[in-house]
Each structure stands twice: as C-alpha cells, then as structure tokens.
C-alpha cells in the first residue's frame, strides 16, 4: 500500500511504494527515485492531487503531509476558489474604492494566491491590479520589494507611470485581508539605453535597495536575456556563458511580474529560460503572470507560464503532457495536443484554478462603457490612386505622374503596393525607395471625422508609419493639436506623449498599431479610427481596448 509524507530534512514529499507500483509513481510530474522503493516529489498542491489521482483511496497520507495540505487548503486553495470568478464582493462594498468592482476582487485574488495569474481580457486593467496586490501584500506585513517587472518595450514607461499615480484607500472593516491606508511611492528604475547606461541604472537601483527603499526594476522581455543567466530545461545544454550570473540574478527580488506572459509559451526559447531564472530566484516569494491574449493553441502553451510562477506545481513538461494532455497523430506523423485528457481533467483544473483568474468582458461589461462598432466608412480612391491601383493589379507595374515606374516582382510585393494605393498615392524618393504621398482619400475622410468630433479627443491607428506621418502633416497644416507614436518615436518620449494626450494637451493621438496597440492608457478618448488594420486580429483588438 503506497504511503506519502513530507521529509523531515527537506521540503519534499517522500513516497513509499511496492515494486508493482513504481510505474504509477514515475508518471507523476516531478517524481524522482531515491533508493529501493522510495520516491520524492515536490512539496506542492499539484503533487498532492497527482498522488491522489494515481493511487486513489489506497494512498496512506502521513501526519506531516496531512497538516501541510490542510494548511494549504485553508490559506490558499479555498480562499482563491471562493473569489476566482467573482465580479464584485457579495456585500456590494469594496476595498479599493477607486477601482472597478471586478478589479478590486482581482487584487484580492492575487493577494491570496501569492503566485498567480490574471488572464483578464485586454483593456480590463491588469497593471493596476498587479500594483495594488503588491501594495496590499506590503501593507499586511509581507515584503514584496524589490520587484522585477518584465513587460513589452512599449509598456515599460506605462508601468512606471502607473506606480507613480497609484494610491491605496480606506476600506470597509468587515472585509477580510484588507489593506491599510498608505501611499505606495515606489522608486522605479526603467532599464533602457546603451549597455553602459543600463549598467548605471542597475547600479543605482542596487544602491537604492541597499538603502532600504521600495524598488521596482522594469525592463522589456528582450532585455531579460541580456541581464540574466538561463535556466536549465530538459536536455538542452547550457554554455558556460549562459550559466554565469548577471545583473538580475545578483538582486534578491522578492516579487516578479511577467506582463504579456504569452511571450514565454515556447519553453525552449532562451528568452523564456532567462525569465524563469529570474522567477525562480532564491528570494522570490511572489510571482504574477498577466496576459489578455488567449493561449489558444493547446494546453502545452500553459506549461511554461505556470512553471515560471509555480515550478513546484509544474516541475516537468514531459510528464505534464503525458498526464494531462490529450494527443492524436498528425497527418504527417508525430503527435498533436488537442485538449485535456478526460480522465485527468478534474485533477488538471484542481491544480490550475487556484492560481488562475480570467475575467472575460462578457462578465465585466456592466462595469465598463459599452463598445460600439459603427459600419465601416467606404471612400472612393482619387483618380491618381485608382489609375495606379488598376495598373498594378493588371500589369504588376504602374507609371507615376513624374514618369517613374513602380514594379512588383512577386505576388507579395504586388499585394503590398495595392494596399498602399488604397490608402494614398506614391512616389519614388532620391534613394529610389517607394514612399507614400498625397492624395489620400482616407485622410480626406479623417479630416471630415475630426470636424464632426467638434474638438472631442480622437485616437487614430494605422499599420503604416508613412500614413501616420502624412496624417501628422495634415494636422499641422490645420492647426490641430496632436501627438504621434510610431516605431521611430524614442521610447522615453512615448509615455509622456500619452500623458499629454490624457491631460488634454492634444486633441488627436496618431499611432501605428505596432507601436501603440498595447499598454497605453488612452481612456480620455471615446472614439478610435483605423485608417488601416493589422493582419493580426489580436493586435487590432488590443489597439481598440486602449481607449475608454
């Protein structure tokens, strides 16, 4: 009869089995052979669920493990499950009175989970929930600082700005685990610039930590690999250089926040393993992962994210796939994951649910302003656009007014030129490159929309930075106050431009979808115009959700 108890010397579960049961215990994620018929497992809720799933009621649970599991149920599992799908407190009151009710509950979920995820849909305020959760931890005697925030490059300044404008508020006394009033003034260090500049910022942050300040270090996903060693993964060999500790590994972070965590769904990627190395630091007690982008391919994509925040619950990918993933043979060989195994489905969600909260907009719409999509506006191409479009479509070549010719050497190039001519005309500059130029029927219609707004704020998106620049020229000629964010806009200027727009210093915000579709708060505007759309539906939805 199998017996499991915690080790006296180490934070492990020790399992004693018969010889006939060795294959069963080997199937549990994280299982390791000790000697004879003894096995070890990570001391985690996931291990407990897998043990019960494998051995059923035959499993004998030792006193120490029983006490540990009861404490886990009372302090984390039940409290998190109680509110993971709640959109507001049952009493109708709030702890953080300036948040939406569902955000207030989300803060409490993260506070209770300690290591958890928010998969709320885009535009529902995950950043502010994360900041408030860290503050609530601090106000209740925990020490979440220093904090490492890993975010998209375009969101770094937004995180720093959000921290600067965040405060805690009075709370109803009858709600459990409430925070006390406090002003979370955190020293934020945004890692950016050249290598010497980044080194200087790390040095300043380290000094602030040593002096006892509450510090948040914010850097982009791509930068983590430059400033962290890589974590081991399976049979992937690490070079000596990849094993060396770097700046992020020298700082004893107590909390790590991974924003847009879907960027780490590839477990083999060096970027993912660099993030793991930070998340799994010896001092890390609190780990949050946020994304509004659906991880829709299969449940395998969940594993790297969950391994990052809860490595004891999700220790090994291979056994995770074998135990929980339903697979079928692909048409050309190999296996594809198509879902969760029916026989282990309940166990899978018993482990996942206490760490994951997702608020779809269908649930929180009562708290948010409604999104209204009017019918598209159809415009006629100008005569010059129409002529160039037809020639390019029929002959893969067009002759411009100045006699120069634009060729298309492939179907892809042809389609690109056709899309350009639907928006504007074109010319060839001194370098021999095709540049968008006036006339533009889309910009004519944009002028009409701006006139109809009567001074109300407006956000304008396009895929092409050249089209945005043409729109900028029109704004300047008409004397319309505006700000512009494209890929060419220096990163330190982007958040200030957003702040200026939010403060009413500009009527129109012009942005490319690539540079402005995520993590900018543009709630002052109630209307968004797309001059062009991205091929990515996710990018389009993210852009829509930046406005109020």
Coordinates of N, CA and C in Angstrom, one line a residue, residues 113-267:
X113 N -3.4 34.4 -3.6 CA -2.7 33.3 -4.3 C -1.2 33.4 -4.1
X114 N -0.6 34.6 -4.0 CA 0.8 34.9 -3.8 C 1.6 34.5 -5.1
X115 N 1.2 33.4 -5.7 CA 1.8 33.1 -7.0 C 0.6 32.8 -7.9
X116 N 0.2 33.7 -8.8 CA -1.0 33.6 -9.6 C -1.0 34.3 -10.9
X117 N -2.0 34.1 -11.7 CA -2.1 34.7 -13.0 C -3.4 35.4 -13.1
X118 N -3.4 36.5 -13.9 CA -4.6 37.2 -14.4 C -4.6 37.1 -15.9
X119 N -5.6 36.4 -16.4 CA -5.8 36.2 -17.8 C -7.0 37.1 -18.3
X120 N -7.3 38.2 -17.5 CA -8.4 39.0 -17.9 C -8.2 39.5 -19.4
X121 N -9.3 39.7 -20.0 CA -9.3 40.2 -21.4 C -8.6 41.6 -21.5
X122 N -8.2 41.9 -22.7 CA -7.4 43.2 -22.9 C -8.3 44.4 -22.5
X123 N -7.7 45.3 -21.9 CA -8.3 46.6 -21.6 C -9.1 46.5 -20.2
X124 N -8.8 45.5 -19.4 CA -9.5 45.4 -18.1 C -8.7 45.9 -16.9
X125 N -7.5 46.4 -17.2 CA -6.7 47.0 -16.1 C -5.9 46.0 -15.2
X126 N -5.1 45.1 -15.9 CA -4.3 44.1 -15.2 C -3.1 44.8 -14.5
X127 N -2.6 45.8 -15.1 CA -1.4 46.5 -14.5 C -1.8 47.1 -13.1
X128 N -2.9 47.8 -13.0 CA -3.2 48.4 -11.8 C -3.6 47.4 -10.7
X129 N -4.2 46.2 -11.1 CA -4.4 45.2 -10.2 C -3.1 44.6 -9.6
X130 N -2.1 44.4 -10.5 CA -0.9 43.9 -10.0 C -0.2 44.8 -9.0
X131 N -0.2 46.1 -9.3 CA 0.4 47.1 -8.4 C -0.3 47.1 -7.1
X132 N -1.6 47.1 -7.1 CA -2.4 47.2 -5.9 C -2.2 45.9 -5.1
X133 N -2.0 44.8 -5.7 CA -1.8 43.5 -5.0 C -0.5 43.5 -4.3
X134 N 0.5 44.0 -4.9 CA 1.9 44.1 -4.3 C 1.8 45.1 -3.1
X135 N 1.1 46.2 -3.2 CA 0.9 47.1 -2.1 C 0.2 46.5 -1.0
X136 N -0.9 45.7 -1.3 CA -1.6 45.1 -0.2 C -0.8 44.1 0.5
X137 N 0.1 43.4 -0.2 CA 1.0 42.4 0.5 C 1.9 43.2 1.4
X138 N 2.4 44.3 1.0 CA 3.3 45.1 1.8 C 2.6 45.6 3.1
X139 N 1.3 46.1 2.9 CA 0.6 46.6 4.0 C 0.1 45.5 5.0
X140 N 0.2 44.3 4.6 CA -0.2 43.2 5.5 C 1.0 42.4 6.0
X141 N 2.2 43.1 6.1 CA 3.3 42.6 6.7 C 4.3 41.7 5.9
X142 N 3.9 41.5 4.6 CA 4.8 40.8 3.7 C 5.8 41.8 3.1
X143 N 6.8 41.3 2.5 CA 7.8 42.2 1.9 C 7.9 41.9 0.4
X144 N 7.1 42.5 -0.5 CA 7.2 42.2 -1.9 C 8.3 42.9 -2.7
X145 N 9.1 43.7 -2.0 CA 10.1 44.5 -2.7 C 11.5 44.0 -2.3
X146 N 12.4 44.1 -3.3 CA 12.3 44.7 -4.6 C 11.5 43.8 -5.6
X147 N 10.9 44.5 -6.6 CA 10.1 43.9 -7.6 C 10.7 44.0 -9.0
X148 N 10.7 42.9 -9.7 CA 11.1 42.9 -11.1 C 9.9 42.8 -12.0
X149 N 9.7 43.8 -12.9 CA 8.6 43.8 -13.8 C 9.1 43.5 -15.2
X150 N 8.7 42.5 -15.9 CA 9.1 42.2 -17.2 C 7.9 42.5 -18.1
X151 N 8.0 43.4 -19.1 CA 6.9 43.9 -19.9 C 7.4 44.2 -21.3
X152 N 6.4 44.3 -22.2 CA 6.8 44.7 -23.6 C 7.5 46.1 -23.5
X153 N 8.3 46.3 -24.5 CA 9.1 47.6 -24.5 C 8.2 48.8 -24.4
X154 N 7.1 48.7 -25.1 CA 6.2 49.9 -25.2 C 5.5 50.1 -23.9
X155 N 5.5 49.1 -22.9 CA 4.8 49.2 -21.7 C 5.6 49.6 -20.5
X156 N 7.0 49.7 -20.7 CA 7.8 49.9 -19.5 C 7.5 51.2 -18.8
X157 N 7.4 52.3 -19.6 CA 7.1 53.6 -19.1 C 5.7 53.6 -18.5
X158 N 4.8 52.9 -19.1 CA 3.4 52.8 -18.6 C 3.4 52.2 -17.2
X159 N 4.2 51.2 -16.9 CA 4.3 50.6 -15.6 C 4.8 51.6 -14.6
X160 N 5.9 52.3 -15.0 CA 6.5 53.3 -14.1 C 5.5 54.4 -13.8
X161 N 4.8 54.8 -14.8 CA 3.8 55.9 -14.6 C 2.6 55.4 -13.8
X162 N 2.2 54.2 -13.9 CA 1.1 53.7 -13.1 C 1.5 53.6 -11.7
X163 N 2.7 53.2 -11.4 CA 3.2 53.2 -10.0 C 3.2 54.6 -9.4
X164 N 3.6 55.5 -10.2 CA 3.7 56.9 -9.7 C 2.3 57.5 -9.3
X165 N 1.2 57.0 -10.0 CA -0.1 57.5 -9.7 C -1.0 56.6 -8.9
X166 N -0.4 55.6 -8.3 CA -1.2 54.7 -7.6 C -1.3 55.0 -6.1
X167 N -2.5 54.9 -5.5 CA -2.6 55.1 -4.0 C -3.6 54.1 -3.5
X168 N -3.5 53.8 -2.2 CA -4.4 53.0 -1.5 C -5.5 53.8 -0.8
X169 N -6.6 53.2 -0.5 CA -7.7 54.0 0.0 C -8.3 53.3 1.3
X170 N -9.2 53.9 2.0 CA -9.9 53.4 3.1 C -10.7 52.1 2.7
X171 N -11.0 51.3 3.6 CA -11.7 50.0 3.2 C -12.8 49.8 4.2
X172 N -13.8 49.0 3.8 CA -14.8 48.5 4.8 C -14.2 47.6 5.8
X173 N -14.4 47.7 7.0 CA -13.8 47.0 8.1 C -14.2 45.5 8.1
X174 N -15.3 45.2 7.5 CA -15.8 43.8 7.7 C -15.2 42.8 6.6
X175 N -14.4 43.4 5.7 CA -13.8 42.5 4.6 C -12.5 42.0 5.1
X176 N -12.3 40.7 5.0 CA -11.1 40.1 5.4 C -9.9 40.5 4.6
X177 N -8.7 40.4 5.1 CA -7.4 40.6 4.4 C -7.4 42.0 3.7
X178 N -7.9 43.0 4.4 CA -7.9 44.3 3.8 C -6.5 45.0 4.0
X179 N -6.3 45.9 3.2 CA -5.0 46.7 3.3 C -5.3 47.9 4.2
X180 N -4.3 48.5 4.8 CA -4.4 49.7 5.5 C -4.1 50.9 4.5
X181 N -4.6 52.1 4.9 CA -4.3 53.2 4.0 C -2.8 53.5 3.9
X182 N -2.4 53.8 2.7 CA -1.0 54.0 2.5 C -0.7 54.6 1.1
X183 N 0.4 55.2 1.0 CA 0.8 55.8 -0.3 C 1.9 55.1 -0.9
X184 N 1.7 54.2 -1.9 CA 2.8 53.4 -2.4 C 3.7 54.1 -3.3
X185 N 4.6 54.9 -2.7 CA 5.6 55.6 -3.5 C 6.8 54.7 -3.7
X186 N 6.9 54.1 -4.9 CA 8.0 53.2 -5.1 C 9.0 53.8 -6.1
X187 N 10.2 53.6 -5.8 CA 11.3 54.0 -6.7 C 11.3 53.1 -7.9
X188 N 11.1 53.6 -9.1 CA 11.1 52.7 -10.3 C 12.3 53.0 -11.1
X189 N 12.9 52.0 -11.6 CA 14.1 52.1 -12.5 C 13.8 51.4 -13.8
X190 N 13.7 52.1 -14.8 CA 13.4 51.6 -16.2 C 14.7 51.3 -16.9
X191 N 14.9 50.0 -17.2 CA 16.2 49.6 -17.8 C 16.1 49.9 -19.3
X192 N 16.9 50.9 -19.8 CA 16.8 51.3 -21.2 C 18.1 51.9 -21.5
X193 N 18.4 52.1 -22.8 CA 19.5 52.8 -23.3 C 20.7 51.9 -23.7
X194 N 21.8 52.5 -23.8 CA 23.0 51.7 -24.2 C 23.5 50.8 -23.1
X195 N 24.4 49.9 -23.4 CA 24.9 49.0 -22.3 C 25.5 49.7 -21.1
X196 N 26.3 50.8 -21.3 CA 26.8 51.5 -20.1 C 25.6 52.2 -19.4
X197 N 24.6 52.7 -20.1 CA 23.5 53.4 -19.4 C 22.7 52.4 -18.6
X198 N 22.5 51.2 -19.2 CA 21.7 50.1 -18.4 C 22.5 49.7 -17.2
X199 N 23.8 49.6 -17.3 CA 24.7 49.2 -16.2 C 24.6 50.2 -15.1
X200 N 24.6 51.5 -15.5 CA 24.5 52.6 -14.5 C 23.1 52.5 -13.8
X201 N 22.0 52.2 -14.5 CA 20.7 52.2 -13.9 C 20.6 51.0 -12.9
X202 N 21.2 49.9 -13.3 CA 21.2 48.7 -12.3 C 22.0 49.1 -11.1
X203 N 23.1 49.8 -11.2 CA 23.9 50.2 -10.1 C 23.1 51.1 -9.2
X204 N 22.4 52.1 -9.8 CA 21.6 53.0 -9.0 C 20.5 52.3 -8.2
X205 N 19.8 51.3 -8.9 CA 18.8 50.5 -8.3 C 19.3 49.7 -7.2
X206 N 20.4 49.1 -7.4 CA 21.0 48.3 -6.3 C 21.4 49.1 -5.1
X207 N 21.9 50.3 -5.3 CA 22.1 51.2 -4.2 C 20.9 51.6 -3.4
X208 N 19.8 51.9 -4.2 CA 18.5 52.2 -3.5 C 18.0 51.0 -2.7
X209 N 18.2 49.8 -3.2 CA 17.7 48.6 -2.4 C 18.5 48.5 -1.1
X210 N 19.8 48.7 -1.3 CA 20.7 48.6 -0.1 C 20.4 49.6 1.0
X211 N 19.9 50.8 0.5 CA 19.5 51.9 1.4 C 18.1 51.7 2.0
X212 N 17.4 50.6 1.6 CA 16.1 50.3 2.2 C 14.9 50.8 1.5
X213 N 15.1 51.3 0.3 CA 13.9 51.9 -0.4 C 13.1 50.7 -1.1
X214 N 11.8 51.0 -1.3 CA 11.0 50.0 -2.0 C 11.3 50.3 -3.5
X215 N 11.7 49.3 -4.2 CA 12.3 49.4 -5.6 C 11.6 48.5 -6.5
X216 N 11.2 49.0 -7.7 CA 10.7 48.2 -8.8 C 11.6 48.4 -10.0
X217 N 12.2 47.4 -10.5 CA 13.0 47.4 -11.7 C 12.2 46.9 -12.9
X218 N 12.1 47.7 -13.9 CA 11.2 47.4 -15.1 C 12.0 47.3 -16.3
X219 N 11.9 46.2 -17.0 CA 12.7 46.0 -18.3 C 11.8 45.2 -19.2
X220 N 12.2 45.3 -20.5 CA 11.4 44.6 -21.6 C 11.9 43.1 -21.7
X221 N 11.0 42.4 -22.3 CA 11.2 40.9 -22.5 C 12.6 40.6 -23.1
X222 N 12.9 41.3 -24.2 CA 14.1 41.0 -24.9 C 15.4 41.3 -24.0
X223 N 15.2 42.3 -23.1 CA 16.3 42.7 -22.3 C 16.7 41.7 -21.2
X224 N 15.7 40.8 -20.8 CA 16.0 39.9 -19.8 C 17.1 38.9 -20.1
X225 N 17.1 38.5 -21.4 CA 18.2 37.6 -21.8 C 19.6 38.2 -21.7
X226 N 19.7 39.5 -21.9 CA 21.0 40.2 -21.8 C 21.4 40.4 -20.3
X227 N 20.5 40.3 -19.4 CA 20.8 40.6 -18.0 C 20.5 39.5 -17.0
X228 N 20.3 38.2 -17.6 CA 20.1 37.1 -16.7 C 20.7 35.9 -17.3
X229 N 21.1 35.0 -16.4 CA 21.6 33.7 -16.8 C 20.4 32.9 -17.3
X230 N 20.6 31.8 -18.0 CA 19.5 30.9 -18.5 C 19.2 29.8 -17.5
X231 N 17.9 29.5 -17.3 CA 17.5 28.3 -16.5 C 17.7 27.0 -17.3
X232 N 18.0 26.0 -16.7 CA 18.1 24.7 -17.4 C 16.7 24.2 -17.8
X233 N 16.7 23.5 -18.9 CA 15.5 22.9 -19.4 C 15.7 21.6 -20.1
X234 N 15.2 20.5 -19.6 CA 15.4 19.2 -20.2 C 16.8 18.9 -20.5
X235 N 17.0 18.4 -21.8 CA 18.3 18.0 -22.2 C 19.1 19.1 -22.9
X236 N 18.5 20.4 -22.9 CA 19.2 21.5 -23.6 C 20.4 21.9 -22.8
X237 N 21.6 21.8 -23.5 CA 22.8 22.1 -22.8 C 23.0 23.6 -22.7
X238 N 23.6 24.1 -21.6 CA 23.9 25.5 -21.4 C 25.4 25.7 -21.6
X239 N 25.7 26.7 -22.3 CA 27.1 27.1 -22.4 C 27.6 27.7 -21.1
X240 N 28.9 27.8 -21.0 CA 29.5 28.4 -19.8 C 29.0 29.8 -19.6
X241 N 28.9 30.6 -20.7 CA 28.5 32.0 -20.7 C 27.0 32.1 -20.2
X242 N 26.2 31.1 -20.6 CA 24.7 31.1 -20.3 C 24.5 30.8 -18.8
X243 N 25.5 30.2 -18.1 CA 25.4 29.8 -16.7 C 25.8 30.9 -15.8
X244 N 26.5 31.9 -16.3 CA 27.1 33.0 -15.5 C 26.0 33.9 -15.0
X245 N 26.0 34.2 -13.7 CA 25.0 35.1 -13.1 C 25.2 36.5 -13.7
X246 N 24.1 37.2 -13.9 CA 24.2 38.6 -14.4 C 23.4 39.5 -13.5
X247 N 23.2 40.8 -13.9 CA 22.6 41.8 -13.0 C 21.3 41.3 -12.3
X248 N 20.4 40.8 -13.1 CA 19.1 40.4 -12.5 C 19.3 39.2 -11.5
X249 N 20.3 38.4 -11.7 CA 20.5 37.3 -10.7 C 21.2 37.7 -9.5
X250 N 21.9 38.9 -9.5 CA 22.6 39.4 -8.3 C 21.6 40.1 -7.4
X251 N 20.4 40.4 -7.8 CA 19.5 41.2 -7.0 C 18.5 40.2 -6.4
X252 N 18.3 40.3 -5.1 CA 17.4 39.3 -4.4 C 15.9 39.8 -4.5
X253 N 15.4 39.6 -5.7 CA 14.0 40.0 -5.9 C 13.1 39.2 -5.0
X254 N 12.1 39.9 -4.4 CA 11.0 39.2 -3.7 C 9.8 38.9 -4.5
X255 N 9.6 39.7 -5.6 CA 8.5 39.5 -6.5 C 8.9 39.7 -7.9
X256 N 8.3 38.9 -8.8 CA 8.5 39.0 -10.2 C 7.1 39.1 -10.9
X257 N 6.9 40.1 -11.8 CA 5.7 40.2 -12.5 C 6.0 40.0 -14.0
X258 N 5.4 39.1 -14.7 CA 5.6 38.9 -16.1 C 4.3 39.4 -16.8
X259 N 4.5 40.5 -17.5 CA 3.3 41.1 -18.2 C 3.4 40.7 -19.6
X260 N 2.2 40.4 -20.2 CA 2.1 39.8 -21.5 C 2.8 38.5 -21.5
X261 N 2.5 37.6 -20.6 CA 3.2 36.4 -20.3 C 3.1 35.3 -21.5
X262 N 2.2 35.6 -22.4 CA 2.1 34.6 -23.6 C 3.4 34.6 -24.4
X263 N 4.3 35.6 -24.1 CA 5.5 35.7 -24.8 C 6.5 34.6 -24.4
X264 N 6.2 33.9 -23.3 CA 7.0 32.8 -22.9 C 6.4 31.4 -23.0
X265 N 5.6 31.3 -24.0 CA 4.9 30.0 -24.2 C 5.8 28.9 -24.9
X266 N 7.0 29.4 -25.4 CA 7.9 28.5 -26.0 C 9.0 28.1 -24.9
X267 N 8.9 26.9 -24.4 CA 9.8 26.5 -23.3 C 11.2 26.4 -23.7

